């Protein structure tokens, strides 16, 4: 009997995984091992099912990139990549008429009033799509921005740049001991209207009261599976119960907005789309299905990405009444939908198949103090070194930030190129 290369690879990987599970058996119950084997036998690597995307770009009324990409080699991708006339055109912008805040207005007249700050590179989970298998080299603690440095930068961005919203992220922001203090300092800053946080929710529940008291308005909780074994597989850790309790507590104490972020990966959790829609039916939360994005070390493949169009089709078949909620702002990243009398809503974050660069209003400060003007671009500038090494004044910092913002490109490199570009791993960016 001859085995195809693909089948041989599958068998080899299965044996490897089996050995791993047996090695771990002392630490897991037989029921957990059985569940994990069942689960893993359904993932693309191990399953006989054809896992090619059913439909990456559907013939439906949703605005998507045209073109397809399956079956192309890396070299073919690169060859196909040319700057198009369209890319040279300025994007539709969130126009800034207020020249007072020119520090954060780029050459395409996009004004950036939303700052995302990563507080740490550490995390209490190890999500497959985020944390590289071999882990990451953590920056030493002294290399991270201090509470005071974060406060100074937010003051500058609010005063000189007109930043109004700050999101704290990570790694996992709840592992940082001064989290509640940071929230309090930021929410007191003149001009800051909204402090939000993205968290995996594992260690959130006991902190929620203090966070709310100190000014936290909204949270996004990442949750990729409602099935315990699958949660453990995708995050390489236990914790589903804790995350669910945190979500319930956030609703109970009246956090203004509670969103649930679901990164959809084919063969892992795409069979749970309707379960998550049911979640939005029963709870006043916004469930956001996020297209799987490529970052360093996350083993992204086109076939693993489930497009917005495909997700939408699946949901619309069960809920034909699903209706688009008009965007409140031009910088809305989610396409938001209401279904019947649901308590919650569902959204799609379509960074891969329908980017929203034209309305981008976001900047990122990473835990080590680097300013990153685009999630998918690798251009960074160290504000920490400017402050610590060069003793920069606020005017110096303003000039550095303005220079970086003015160099921001019109849009990201396109789905077909992102996978081959050098970028940080997501855990060191923060979403
Ligand atoms: N630890 C927190 C959490 O998980 O919410 C905050 C940091 S995490 C990097 C921020 C967000 O990025 C999460 O919602 C996560 O699901 C999302 N994310 C991470 N890797 C991703 C990927 N490859 N594609 C799409 N979203 C990703
Ligand atoms: Fe940690 Fe969030 Fe990345 Fe998961 S997505 S590994 S929880 S930082």
Coordinates of C-alpha atoms and ligand atoms in Angstrom, one line a residue:
X1 CA 0.0 0.0 0.0
X2 CA 1.4 3.4 -0.9
X3 CA 0.6 6.4 1.2
X4 CA 0.3 9.9 -0.2
X5 CA 2.7 12.4 1.3
X6 CA -0.2 14.2 3.0
X7 CA -1.6 11.0 4.5
X8 CA 1.8 10.0 5.8
X9 CA 2.2 13.4 7.4
X10 CA -1.2 13.0 9.0
X11 CA -0.4 9.6 10.4
X12 CA 3.0 10.7 11.6
X13 CA 1.5 13.8 13.3
X14 CA -1.2 11.7 14.8
X15 CA 1.3 9.2 16.3
X16 CA 3.3 12.2 17.7
X17 CA 0.2 13.7 19.3
X18 CA -0.8 10.3 20.7
X19 CA 2.6 9.9 22.3
X20 CA 2.3 13.4 23.7
X21 CA -1.1 12.5 25.2
X22 CA 0.1 9.2 26.6
X23 CA 3.2 11.0 28.2
X24 CA 0.8 13.4 29.8
X25 CA -1.6 10.8 31.0
X26 CA -0.4 11.0 34.6
X27 CA -1.6 14.6 34.6
X28 CA -5.0 14.1 32.9
X29 CA -8.1 12.1 33.5
X30 CA -8.9 9.3 31.0
X31 CA -12.1 11.3 30.1
X32 CA -10.0 14.4 29.2
X33 CA -7.6 12.3 27.1
X34 CA -10.5 10.7 25.2
X35 CA -12.1 14.1 24.6
X36 CA -8.8 15.6 23.3
X37 CA -8.3 12.6 21.0
X38 CA -11.8 13.0 19.6
X39 CA -11.3 16.7 19.2
X40 CA -7.9 16.5 17.6
X41 CA -9.1 13.8 15.2
X42 CA -11.5 16.4 13.7
X43 CA -8.8 19.1 13.1
X44 CA -7.6 19.6 9.5
X45 CA -4.2 18.0 10.2
X46 CA -5.7 14.7 11.4
X47 CA -9.0 14.5 9.6
X48 CA -9.8 12.9 6.3
X49 CA -12.3 15.5 5.6
X50 CA -11.4 17.9 2.8
X51 CA -10.6 21.0 4.8
X52 CA -10.2 23.4 1.9
X53 CA -12.3 26.5 2.4
X54 CA -15.8 26.0 1.0
X55 CA -16.0 29.6 0.0
X56 CA -13.5 32.3 0.7
X57 CA -15.2 35.0 -1.3
X58 CA -18.8 34.2 -1.7
X59 CA -21.1 35.4 -4.4
X60 CA -23.2 37.4 -2.0
X61 CA -23.8 41.1 -1.5
X62 CA -21.0 41.6 1.0
X63 CA -18.2 43.8 -0.1
X64 CA -15.1 41.7 -0.3
X65 CA -11.7 41.7 -2.0
X66 CA -12.0 40.0 -5.4
X67 CA -9.4 37.4 -6.4
X68 CA -8.5 34.1 -4.9
X69 CA -5.4 32.6 -3.6
X70 CA -5.7 28.9 -3.0
X71 CA -3.0 26.6 -4.2
X72 CA -0.4 29.3 -5.0
X73 CA 3.2 28.8 -3.9
X74 CA 5.0 31.4 -1.9
X75 CA 7.0 32.4 -4.9
X76 CA 3.9 32.7 -7.0
X77 CA 2.4 35.0 -4.3
X78 CA 5.4 37.2 -4.4
X79 CA 5.4 37.4 -8.2
X80 CA 1.7 38.3 -8.3
X81 CA 2.2 41.1 -5.9
X82 CA 2.4 44.5 -7.6
X83 CA 1.4 47.9 -6.4
X84 CA -1.9 48.7 -8.0
X85 CA -3.1 52.1 -9.1
X86 CA -5.9 51.6 -6.5
X87 CA -3.4 51.3 -3.7
X88 CA -1.8 54.6 -4.6
X89 CA -5.1 56.4 -4.2
X90 CA -5.8 58.0 -0.9
X91 CA -8.3 56.0 1.1
X92 CA -11.7 57.2 2.2
X93 CA -10.8 58.9 5.4
X94 CA -12.1 59.8 8.8
X95 CA -11.3 63.4 8.0
X96 CA -9.9 65.6 10.6
X97 CA -10.9 69.2 10.2
X98 CA -9.3 70.1 13.5
X99 CA -5.7 71.1 12.7
X100 CA -5.1 71.4 16.5
X101 CA -4.4 67.7 16.5
X102 CA -2.2 67.4 13.5
X103 CA 0.3 65.3 15.5
X104 CA -2.0 62.3 15.0
X105 CA -3.3 63.1 11.5
X106 CA -1.5 61.2 8.7
X107 CA -0.9 62.1 5.1
X108 CA -4.2 60.5 4.1
X109 CA -6.0 62.8 6.5
X110 CA -6.9 60.0 8.9
X111 CA -7.0 61.3 12.4
X112 CA -6.1 58.8 15.1
X113 CA -8.0 59.3 18.3
X114 CA -7.9 55.8 19.6
X115 CA -4.8 54.5 21.3
X116 CA -4.2 50.8 22.2
X117 CA -1.6 50.2 24.9
X118 CA -0.1 46.8 25.5
X119 CA 0.7 46.5 29.2
X120 CA 2.7 43.3 29.2
X121 CA 4.0 40.5 26.9
X122 CA 3.1 37.9 29.5
X123 CA 0.0 35.8 29.4
X124 CA -1.7 33.1 31.4
X125 CA -2.9 31.3 28.2
X126 CA -1.0 30.1 25.2
X127 CA -3.5 30.5 22.3
X128 CA -2.4 28.6 19.2
X129 CA -3.2 31.5 16.9
X130 CA -1.4 34.0 19.0
X131 CA 1.5 32.6 21.0
X132 CA 4.2 30.8 18.9
X133 CA 4.8 27.2 19.8
X134 CA 8.3 27.8 21.2
X135 CA 7.1 30.8 23.3
X136 CA 8.6 34.2 22.9
X137 CA 11.6 35.9 24.3
X138 CA 10.0 38.1 26.9
X139 CA 11.4 41.6 27.3
X140 CA 13.0 42.0 30.8
X141 CA 10.6 43.8 33.2
X142 CA 12.8 46.9 33.2
X143 CA 12.3 47.3 29.5
X144 CA 8.6 47.7 29.8
X145 CA 7.0 51.1 30.2
X146 CA 6.3 52.1 33.8
X147 CA 3.0 53.3 35.1
X148 CA 4.3 56.8 35.1
X149 CA 5.6 56.6 31.5
X150 CA 2.3 55.2 30.3
X151 CA 0.5 58.1 32.0
X152 CA 2.8 60.6 30.5
X153 CA 2.3 59.3 27.0
X154 CA -1.5 59.2 27.3
X155 CA -1.5 62.8 28.5
X156 CA 0.6 63.8 25.5
X157 CA -1.5 61.8 23.0
X158 CA -4.7 63.3 24.5
X159 CA -3.5 66.9 24.7
X160 CA -1.5 67.1 21.5
X161 CA -3.2 64.4 19.4
X162 CA -6.8 64.5 20.5
X163 CA -6.9 60.8 21.6
X164 CA -10.2 60.1 23.3
X165 CA -10.3 56.4 23.7
X166 CA -7.7 54.1 25.2
X167 CA -7.7 50.3 25.2
X168 CA -5.5 48.3 27.5
X169 CA -4.3 45.0 26.1
X170 CA -1.4 42.6 26.3
X171 CA -0.3 39.8 26.5
X172 CA -2.8 39.5 29.2
X173 CA -3.4 42.9 30.9
X174 CA -4.8 41.3 34.1
X175 CA -1.4 39.8 34.9
X176 CA 0.0 43.3 35.4
X177 CA -0.1 44.2 39.1
X178 CA -0.7 47.9 38.6
X179 CA -3.6 47.4 36.2
X180 CA -6.3 49.1 38.4
X181 CA -3.9 52.0 39.1
X182 CA -3.2 52.4 35.4
X183 CA -7.0 52.5 34.6
X184 CA -7.5 55.1 37.3
X185 CA -4.7 57.4 36.1
X186 CA -5.7 57.2 32.5
X187 CA -9.4 57.7 33.0
X188 CA -8.6 60.9 35.0
X189 CA -6.7 62.5 32.1
X190 CA -8.3 65.5 30.4
X191 CA -9.8 64.5 27.1
X192 CA -10.0 60.8 27.7
X193 CA -13.6 59.7 27.4
X194 CA -13.4 56.0 27.3
X195 CA -11.1 53.4 28.8
X196 CA -11.5 49.9 27.5
X197 CA -9.7 46.6 28.0
X198 CA -9.2 43.4 26.0
X199 CA -8.6 40.4 28.2
X200 CA -8.9 36.6 28.1
X201 CA -11.1 36.8 31.2
X202 CA -9.3 34.1 33.1
X203 CA -8.2 36.3 36.0
X204 CA -10.7 39.1 35.5
X205 CA -13.7 38.4 37.8
X206 CA -12.2 39.4 41.1
X207 CA -10.8 42.6 39.6
X208 CA -13.9 43.8 37.9
X209 CA -15.4 45.9 40.7
X210 CA -12.2 47.9 41.2
X211 CA -11.7 48.3 37.5
X212 CA -15.2 49.7 37.1
X213 CA -14.8 52.0 40.1
X214 CA -11.6 53.3 38.6
X215 CA -13.2 54.1 35.3
X216 CA -13.1 51.1 33.0
X217 CA -16.1 51.5 30.7
X218 CA -16.0 48.4 28.4
X219 CA -14.3 45.1 28.0
X220 CA -13.7 42.6 25.2
X221 CA -13.3 39.1 26.5
X222 CA -11.6 36.6 24.2
X223 CA -13.3 33.3 24.1
X224 CA -12.8 30.9 21.2
X225 CA -14.7 27.8 22.4
X226 CA -17.6 26.9 24.6
X227 CA -16.4 23.3 24.8
X228 CA -14.0 22.7 27.7
X229 CA -11.7 20.3 25.8
X230 CA -11.5 22.5 22.8
X231 CA -10.9 25.6 24.9
X232 CA -8.0 23.7 26.4
X233 CA -6.7 22.6 23.0
X234 CA -6.9 26.1 21.6
X235 CA -5.5 27.9 24.6
X236 CA -3.2 25.1 25.7
X237 CA -4.5 25.8 29.2
X238 CA -7.6 25.3 31.4
X239 CA -10.0 28.2 32.2
X240 CA -13.3 28.1 30.4
X241 CA -15.4 28.2 33.6
X242 CA -13.5 31.2 34.8
X243 CA -13.9 33.1 31.6
X244 CA -17.7 32.4 31.5
X245 CA -17.9 33.6 35.2
X246 CA -16.0 36.8 34.3
X247 CA -18.4 37.5 31.5
X248 CA -21.5 37.0 33.7
X249 CA -20.0 39.2 36.4
X250 CA -19.2 42.0 34.0
X251 CA -22.8 42.0 32.8
X252 CA -24.0 41.8 36.4
X253 CA -22.1 44.8 37.7
X254 CA -23.1 46.8 34.7
X255 CA -19.9 47.3 32.6
X256 CA -21.3 49.4 29.8
X257 CA -20.2 47.2 26.9
X258 CA -19.2 43.6 27.0
X259 CA -17.9 42.1 23.8
X260 CA -16.8 38.5 23.2
X261 CA -14.0 38.1 20.7
X262 CA -14.0 34.8 18.8
X263 CA -11.1 34.1 16.4
X264 CA -12.5 31.6 14.0
X265 CA -10.1 28.9 12.8
X266 CA -11.2 26.2 10.4
X267 CA -11.2 22.7 11.8
X268 CA -10.9 24.1 15.4
X269 CA -13.9 26.1 16.3
X270 CA -15.8 26.9 13.1
X271 CA -18.4 24.3 14.0
X272 CA -19.3 26.5 17.0
X273 CA -20.5 29.6 15.1
X274 CA -24.1 28.9 15.8
X275 CA -23.4 28.1 19.5
X276 CA -21.8 31.5 19.8
X277 CA -24.8 33.1 18.1
X278 CA -27.0 31.4 20.6
X279 CA -24.7 32.9 23.3
X280 CA -25.6 36.4 21.9
X281 CA -29.2 35.4 22.0
X282 CA -29.1 34.6 25.7
X283 CA -26.7 37.3 27.0
X284 CA -26.5 41.1 26.4
X285 CA -23.1 40.8 24.7
X286 CA -21.7 41.6 21.3
X287 CA -20.2 38.4 19.9
X288 CA -17.5 39.4 17.4
X289 CA -16.3 36.7 15.0
X290 CA -12.7 37.6 14.0
X291 CA -11.0 36.4 10.8
X292 CA -7.8 34.6 11.7
X293 CA -4.8 36.8 10.9
X294 CA -1.2 35.8 10.2
X295 CA 1.5 36.9 12.7
X296 CA 5.0 35.6 13.4
X297 CA 5.0 32.0 14.5
X298 CA 1.2 31.4 14.5
X299 CA 1.2 28.9 11.6
X300 CA -1.4 30.8 9.7
X301 CA -2.6 29.2 6.4
X302 CA -5.2 30.4 3.9
X303 CA -7.2 27.2 4.4
X304 CA -7.5 27.8 8.1
X305 CA -9.0 31.2 7.7
X306 CA -12.8 31.3 7.6
X307 CA -13.9 34.4 5.8
X308 CA -16.6 36.8 6.8
X309 CA -18.7 35.7 3.8
X310 CA -18.6 32.1 4.8
X311 CA -19.4 32.8 8.4
X312 CA -22.2 35.1 7.4
X313 CA -23.7 32.4 5.1
X314 CA -23.7 29.8 7.9
X315 CA -25.5 32.2 10.3
X316 CA -27.9 33.6 7.7
X317 CA -29.1 30.1 6.8
X318 CA -30.3 29.5 10.4
X319 CA -31.3 33.2 11.0
X320 CA -32.6 34.7 7.8
X321 CA -33.7 37.8 9.6
X322 CA -30.1 38.8 10.5
X323 CA -29.9 42.6 9.7
X324 CA -27.0 45.0 9.5
X325 CA -26.8 47.7 12.1
X326 CA -25.6 51.0 10.5
X327 CA -22.1 51.9 11.6
X328 CA -21.9 54.6 14.2
X329 CA -18.5 55.9 13.0
X330 CA -16.3 55.7 10.0
X331 CA -13.7 53.9 12.0
X332 CA -16.0 51.0 13.0
X333 CA -13.9 47.8 12.6
X334 CA -16.8 45.4 13.1
X335 CA -19.7 44.8 10.7
X336 CA -22.5 44.7 13.2
X337 CA -25.8 42.7 13.0
X338 CA -29.0 42.3 15.0
X339 CA -31.0 39.1 15.0
X340 CA -34.7 39.1 15.9
X341 CA -35.2 39.7 19.6
X342 CA -31.7 38.7 20.7
X343 CA -30.4 40.3 23.9
X344 CA -27.0 40.7 22.2
X345 CA -25.6 41.3 18.7
X346 CA -23.1 39.6 16.4
X347 CA -20.3 41.3 14.5
X348 CA -17.6 40.3 12.1
X349 CA -14.1 41.7 12.1
X350 CA -12.9 41.3 8.5
X351 CA -9.3 42.4 8.6
X352 CA -8.4 39.8 6.0
X353 CA -11.1 39.8 3.4
X354 CA -12.4 43.3 3.7
X355 CA -9.9 45.5 5.4
X356 CA -10.9 48.8 7.0
X357 CA -7.7 50.7 6.6
X358 CA -9.4 53.7 5.1
X359 CA -11.2 54.6 8.3
X360 CA -8.3 53.5 10.6
X361 CA -8.1 55.7 13.7
X362 CA -5.8 53.4 15.8
X363 CA -2.3 53.6 17.0
X364 CA -0.5 51.1 19.3
X365 CA 2.0 51.5 22.0
X366 CA 3.6 48.2 22.8
X367 CA 4.7 47.0 26.2
X368 CA 8.3 47.9 25.5
X369 CA 7.3 51.4 24.6
X370 CA 7.5 51.1 20.8
X371 CA 4.9 53.1 18.8
X372 CA 3.4 51.0 16.0
X373 CA 1.2 52.9 13.6
X374 CA -0.2 49.8 11.8
X375 CA -1.1 46.4 13.1
X376 CA 0.3 44.8 10.0
X377 CA 3.3 47.1 9.4
X378 CA 6.7 46.5 11.0
X379 CA 7.6 50.1 11.3
X380 CA 8.1 51.0 15.0
X381 CA 9.7 53.8 16.9
X382 CA 10.8 53.6 20.6
X383 CA 9.2 56.2 22.7
X384 CA 10.7 54.5 25.8
X385 CA 14.2 55.2 24.6
X386 CA 13.3 58.7 23.6
X387 CA 12.1 59.3 27.2
X388 CA 14.8 57.3 29.1
X389 CA 17.9 57.6 26.9
X390 CA 17.4 60.9 25.2
X391 CA 15.5 62.6 28.0
X392 CA 13.0 63.8 25.4
X393 CA 10.8 66.7 26.2
X394 CA 7.1 66.6 25.3
X395 CA 7.9 68.6 22.2
X396 CA 10.6 66.1 21.2
X397 CA 8.1 63.3 21.7
X398 CA 5.5 65.1 19.8
X399 CA 7.9 65.4 16.8
X400 CA 8.8 61.7 16.9
X401 CA 5.2 60.6 17.1
X402 CA 4.1 63.0 14.3
X403 CA 6.9 61.7 12.1
X404 CA 5.9 58.1 12.6
X405 CA 2.2 58.9 12.0
X406 CA 3.0 60.8 8.8
X407 CA 4.8 57.8 7.5
X408 CA 1.8 55.5 7.9
X409 CA 0.8 53.8 4.7
X410 CA -2.6 54.0 3.1
X411 CA -3.4 50.3 3.8
X412 CA -2.0 47.0 4.7
X413 CA -0.2 44.8 2.2
X414 CA -3.1 42.6 1.3
X415 CA -4.1 39.3 2.6
X416 CA -1.9 37.3 0.2
X417 CA 1.3 39.1 1.4
X418 CA 0.7 39.5 5.1
X419 CA 1.6 35.8 5.8
X420 CA 5.1 36.3 4.4
X421 CA 5.9 39.6 6.1
X422 CA 8.0 40.0 9.1
X423 CA 6.0 41.2 12.0
X424 CA 5.8 40.7 15.8
X425 CA 3.8 37.8 17.1
X426 CA 0.4 38.9 18.2
X427 CA 1.1 38.3 21.8
X428 CA 3.7 41.1 21.6
X429 CA 1.3 43.5 19.8
X430 CA -1.9 43.1 21.6
X431 CA -4.6 42.9 18.9
Ligands
LIG1 N1 -4.9 38.5 26.2 C1 -5.9 39.3 25.8 C2 -6.9 38.6 25.0 O1 -6.7 37.4 24.6 O2 -8.0 39.1 24.8 C3 -5.4 40.5 25.0 C4 -4.4 40.3 24.0 S1 -4.9 39.5 22.5 C5 -3.4 39.5 21.6 C6 -5.9 40.6 21.8 C7 -6.9 40.1 20.8 O3 -6.2 39.6 19.6 C8 -7.7 38.9 21.2 O4 -9.1 39.1 21.0 C9 -7.2 37.8 20.4 O5 -8.3 36.9 20.2 C10 -6.8 38.5 19.1 N2 -5.9 37.7 18.3 C11 -4.7 37.1 18.7 N3 -4.1 36.5 17.7 C12 -5.0 36.7 16.6 C13 -4.9 36.2 15.2 N4 -3.9 35.5 14.8 N5 -5.9 36.6 14.4 C14 -7.0 37.3 14.9 N6 -7.1 37.8 16.1 C15 -6.1 37.4 17.0
LIG2 FE1 -2.7 35.3 25.6 FE2 -4.6 36.8 24.5 FE3 -2.6 35.8 23.0 FE4 -4.4 34.2 24.0 S1 -4.8 35.8 22.5 S2 -2.2 33.8 24.1 S3 -4.9 35.1 25.9 S4 -2.4 37.3 24.6

